[in-house]
PDB file of C-alpha atoms in Angstrom:
ATOM      1  CA  UNK A 252       4.169  15.075 -61.192  1.00 52.00           C
ATOM      2  CA  UNK A 253       6.104  17.727 -62.998  1.00 62.00           C
ATOM      3  CA  UNK A 254       9.615  16.912 -64.154  1.00 60.00           C
ATOM      4  CA  UNK A 255      12.327  19.442 -63.526  1.00 58.00           C
ATOM      5  CA  UNK A 256      14.379  20.388 -66.558  1.00 56.00           C
ATOM      6  CA  UNK A 257      17.996  19.393 -66.552  1.00 54.00           C
ATOM      7  CA  UNK A 258      20.065  22.536 -66.409  1.00 54.00           C
ATOM      8  CA  UNK A 259      23.606  23.430 -65.706  1.00 52.00           C
ATOM      9  CA  UNK A 260      24.151  23.610 -62.026  1.00 51.00           C
ATOM     10  CA  UNK A 261      25.393  27.078 -61.164  1.00 54.00           C
ATOM     11  CA  UNK A 262      27.723  25.676 -58.482  1.00 54.00           C
ATOM     12  CA  UNK A 263      29.277  23.040 -60.712  1.00 53.00           C
ATOM     13  CA  UNK A 264      30.336  23.175 -64.315  1.00 51.00           C
ATOM     14  CA  UNK A 265      28.996  19.714 -65.011  1.00 52.00           C
ATOM     15  CA  UNK A 266      25.506  18.932 -66.039  1.00 50.00           C
ATOM     16  CA  UNK A 267      23.193  17.750 -63.349  1.00 51.00           C
ATOM     17  CA  UNK A 268      19.774  18.306 -61.900  1.00 56.00           C
ATOM     18  CA  UNK A 269      19.305  21.832 -60.784  1.00 52.00           C
ATOM     19  CA  UNK A 270      17.338  22.109 -57.549  1.00 52.00           C
ATOM     20  CA  UNK A 271      15.847  25.558 -57.331  1.00 54.00           C
ATOM     21  CA  UNK A 272      14.318  24.757 -53.931  1.00 53.00           C
ATOM     22  CA  UNK A 273      17.571  24.185 -52.066  1.00 55.00           C
ATOM     23  CA  UNK A 274      16.352  26.230 -49.105  1.00 56.00           C
ATOM     24  CA  UNK A 275      13.123  24.248 -48.975  1.00 59.00           C
ATOM     25  CA  UNK A 276      15.124  21.030 -48.960  1.00 62.00           C
ATOM     26  CA  UNK A 277      17.243  22.205 -46.028  1.00 68.00           C
ATOM     27  CA  UNK A 278      14.081  23.226 -44.179  1.00 71.00           C
ATOM     28  CA  UNK A 279      12.622  19.800 -44.949  1.00 74.00           C
ATOM     29  CA  UNK A 280      15.787  18.120 -43.648  1.00 77.00           C
ATOM     30  CA  UNK A 281      15.690  20.224 -40.473  1.00 81.00           C
ATOM     31  CA  UNK A 282      12.028  19.330 -40.026  1.00 82.00           C
ATOM     32  CA  UNK A 283      12.873  15.646 -40.368  1.00 84.00           C
ATOM     33  CA  UNK A 284      15.682  15.972 -37.835  1.00 87.00           C
ATOM     34  CA  UNK A 285      13.370  17.859 -35.509  1.00 87.00           C
ATOM     35  CA  UNK A 286      10.735  15.142 -35.844  1.00 88.00           C
ATOM     36  CA  UNK A 287      13.312  12.417 -35.192  1.00 90.00           C
ATOM     37  CA  UNK A 288      14.559  14.246 -32.101  1.00 88.00           C
ATOM     38  CA  UNK A 289      10.996  14.783 -30.974  1.00 89.00           C
ATOM     39  CA  UNK A 290      10.277  11.073 -31.419  1.00 90.00           C
ATOM     40  CA  UNK A 291      13.355  10.195 -29.365  1.00 91.00           C
ATOM     41  CA  UNK A 292      12.258  12.592 -26.655  1.00 90.00           C
ATOM     42  CA  UNK A 293       8.746  11.128 -26.704  1.00 91.00           C
ATOM     43  CA  UNK A 294      10.203   7.639 -26.423  1.00 92.00           C
ATOM     44  CA  UNK A 295      12.393   8.699 -23.505  1.00 91.00           C
ATOM     45  CA  UNK A 296       9.448  10.456 -21.876  1.00 92.00           C
ATOM     46  CA  UNK A 297       7.240   7.387 -22.244  1.00 93.00           C
ATOM     47  CA  UNK A 298       9.959   5.190 -20.742  1.00 94.00           C
ATOM     48  CA  UNK A 299      10.356   7.586 -17.807  1.00 94.00           C
ATOM     49  CA  UNK A 300       6.597   7.742 -17.368  1.00 94.00           C
ATOM     50  CA  UNK A 301       6.442   3.950 -17.326  1.00 94.00           C
ATOM     51  CA  UNK A 302       9.162   3.778 -14.685  1.00 96.00           C
ATOM     52  CA  UNK A 303       7.474   6.433 -12.553  1.00 96.00           C
ATOM     53  CA  UNK A 304       4.101   4.708 -12.824  1.00 96.00           C
ATOM     54  CA  UNK A 305       5.696   1.376 -11.877  1.00 96.00           C
ATOM     55  CA  UNK A 306       7.242   2.943  -8.778  1.00 96.00           C
ATOM     56  CA  UNK A 307       3.922   4.607  -7.974  1.00 96.00           C
ATOM     57  CA  UNK A 308       2.179   1.252  -8.215  1.00 97.00           C
ATOM     58  CA  UNK A 309       4.789  -0.298  -5.929  1.00 97.00           C
ATOM     59  CA  UNK A 310       4.305   2.490  -3.398  1.00 97.00           C
ATOM     60  CA  UNK A 311       0.535   1.993  -3.445  1.00 97.00           C
ATOM     61  CA  UNK A 312       0.948  -1.764  -2.981  1.00 97.00           C
ATOM     62  CA  UNK A 313       3.378  -1.211  -0.093  1.00 97.00           C
ATOM     63  CA  UNK A 314       0.972   1.212   1.584  1.00 97.00           C
ATOM     64  CA  UNK A 315      -1.857  -1.321   1.284  1.00 97.00           C
ATOM     65  CA  UNK A 316       0.306  -4.145   2.660  1.00 97.00           C
ATOM     66  CA  UNK A 317       1.613  -2.073   5.573  1.00 97.00           C
ATOM     67  CA  UNK A 318      -1.844  -0.831   6.559  1.00 96.00           C
ATOM     68  CA  UNK A 319      -3.269  -4.342   6.369  1.00 96.00           C
ATOM     69  CA  UNK A 320      -0.436  -5.634   8.564  1.00 96.00           C
ATOM     70  CA  UNK A 321      -1.030  -2.846  11.073  1.00 96.00           C
ATOM     71  CA  UNK A 322      -4.757  -3.571  11.202  1.00 96.00           C
ATOM     72  CA  UNK A 323      -4.066  -7.303  11.497  1.00 95.00           C
ATOM     73  CA  UNK A 324      -1.711  -6.645  14.403  1.00 94.00           C
ATOM     74  CA  UNK A 325      -4.309  -4.434  16.117  1.00 94.00           C
ATOM     75  CA  UNK A 326      -6.963  -7.120  15.540  1.00 94.00           C
ATOM     76  CA  UNK A 327      -4.762  -9.846  17.048  1.00 93.00           C
ATOM     77  CA  UNK A 328      -3.924  -7.630  20.019  1.00 92.00           C
ATOM     78  CA  UNK A 329      -7.629  -7.003  20.652  1.00 91.00           C
ATOM     79  CA  UNK A 330      -8.342 -10.713  20.430  1.00 91.00           C
ATOM     80  CA  UNK A 331      -5.626 -11.406  22.999  1.00 90.00           C
ATOM     81  CA  UNK A 332      -7.042  -8.704  25.268  1.00 90.00           C
ATOM     82  CA  UNK A 333     -10.545 -10.156  24.925  1.00 89.00           C
ATOM     83  CA  UNK A 334      -9.231 -13.619  25.797  1.00 89.00           C
ATOM     84  CA  UNK A 335      -7.396 -12.197  28.814  1.00 88.00           C
ATOM     85  CA  UNK A 336     -10.527 -10.344  29.930  1.00 87.00           C
ATOM     86  CA  UNK A 337     -12.599 -13.525  29.557  1.00 86.00           C
ATOM     87  CA  UNK A 338     -10.025 -15.463  31.568  1.00 85.00           C
ATOM     88  CA  UNK A 339      -9.976 -12.815  34.293  1.00 84.00           C
ATOM     89  CA  UNK A 340     -13.777 -12.725  34.402  1.00 83.00           C
ATOM     90  CA  UNK A 341     -14.001 -16.515  34.598  1.00 82.00           C
ATOM     91  CA  UNK A 342     -11.318 -16.566  37.322  1.00 83.00           C
ATOM     92  CA  UNK A 343     -13.260 -13.970  39.297  1.00 80.00           C
ATOM     93  CA  UNK A 344     -16.454 -15.984  38.879  1.00 79.00           C
ATOM     94  CA  UNK A 345     -14.639 -19.091  40.095  1.00 78.00           C
ATOM     95  CA  UNK A 346     -13.177 -17.120  43.002  1.00 75.00           C
ATOM     96  CA  UNK A 347     -16.632 -15.766  43.820  1.00 74.00           C
ATOM     97  CA  UNK A 348     -18.089 -19.279  43.712  1.00 74.00           C
ATOM     98  CA  UNK A 349     -15.335 -20.607  45.965  1.00 75.00           C
ATOM     99  CA  UNK A 350     -15.665 -17.715  48.378  1.00 75.00           C
ATOM    100  CA  UNK A 351     -19.445 -18.185  48.417  1.00 72.00           C
ATOM    101  CA  UNK A 352     -18.924 -21.876  49.153  1.00 74.00           C
ATOM    102  CA  UNK A 353     -16.541 -20.986  51.974  1.00 73.00           C
ATOM    103  CA  UNK A 354     -19.013 -18.452  53.346  1.00 70.00           C
ATOM    104  CA  UNK A 355     -21.805 -21.009  53.141  1.00 69.00           C
ATOM    105  CA  UNK A 356     -19.630 -23.654  54.776  1.00 70.00           C
ATOM    106  CA  UNK A 357     -18.640 -21.229  57.511  1.00 66.00           C
ATOM    107  CA  UNK A 358     -22.255 -20.274  58.008  1.00 62.00           C
ATOM    108  CA  UNK A 359     -23.267 -23.913  58.270  1.00 64.00           C
ATOM    109  CA  UNK A 360     -20.506 -24.671  60.751  1.00 58.00           C
ATOM    110  CA  UNK A 361     -21.365 -21.644  62.849  1.00 52.00           C
ATOM    111  CA  UNK A 362     -25.005 -22.642  62.824  1.00 50.00           C
ATOM    112  CA  UNK A 363     -24.170 -26.135  64.033  1.00 50.00           C
ATOM    113  CA  UNK A 364     -21.935 -24.816  66.792  1.00 51.00           C
ATOM    114  CA  UNK A 365     -24.518 -22.323  67.985  1.00 52.00           C
ATOM    115  CA  UNK A 366     -27.168 -25.031  68.232  1.00 59.00           C
ATOM    116  CA  UNK A 367     -25.527 -26.378  71.380  1.00 62.00           C
ATOM    117  CA  UNK A 368     -27.580 -25.140  74.345  1.00 62.00           C
ATOM    118  CA  UNK A 369     -25.673 -23.048  76.789  1.00 65.00           C
ATOM    119  CA  UNK A 370     -26.667 -23.691  80.367  1.00 67.00           C
ATOM    120  CA  UNK A 371     -26.245 -20.788  82.635  1.00 67.00           C
ATOM    121  CA  UNK A 372     -24.502 -21.335  85.872  1.00 64.00           C
ATOM    122  CA  UNK A 373     -23.166 -24.783  85.182  1.00 55.00           C
TER     123      UNK A 373
END
């Protein structure tokens, strides 16, 4: 590393280190400030991105939960309808059996009543 010679500072009358690259130093300082600002912006952007992704995840979870609840409700409704249909079918079968029994009983009673001989002219 090269040492800078100590010279009289043109701005001051006292002796001190003379920095011939004053403009370069100000550019360096501006670059540092720019980098610091850029880092702050990146930090803010990453925080915002994290918040947005968290809300996106919540929305996806809510959509999944709502659709599963809707499908569960449809499934339960179909089960209830199937049970009702089975009950109606079994009731109709029972009604058909009872009506068949009544028809058979009526047929038997009509057969027994028609077995009585009818005598003409008596």
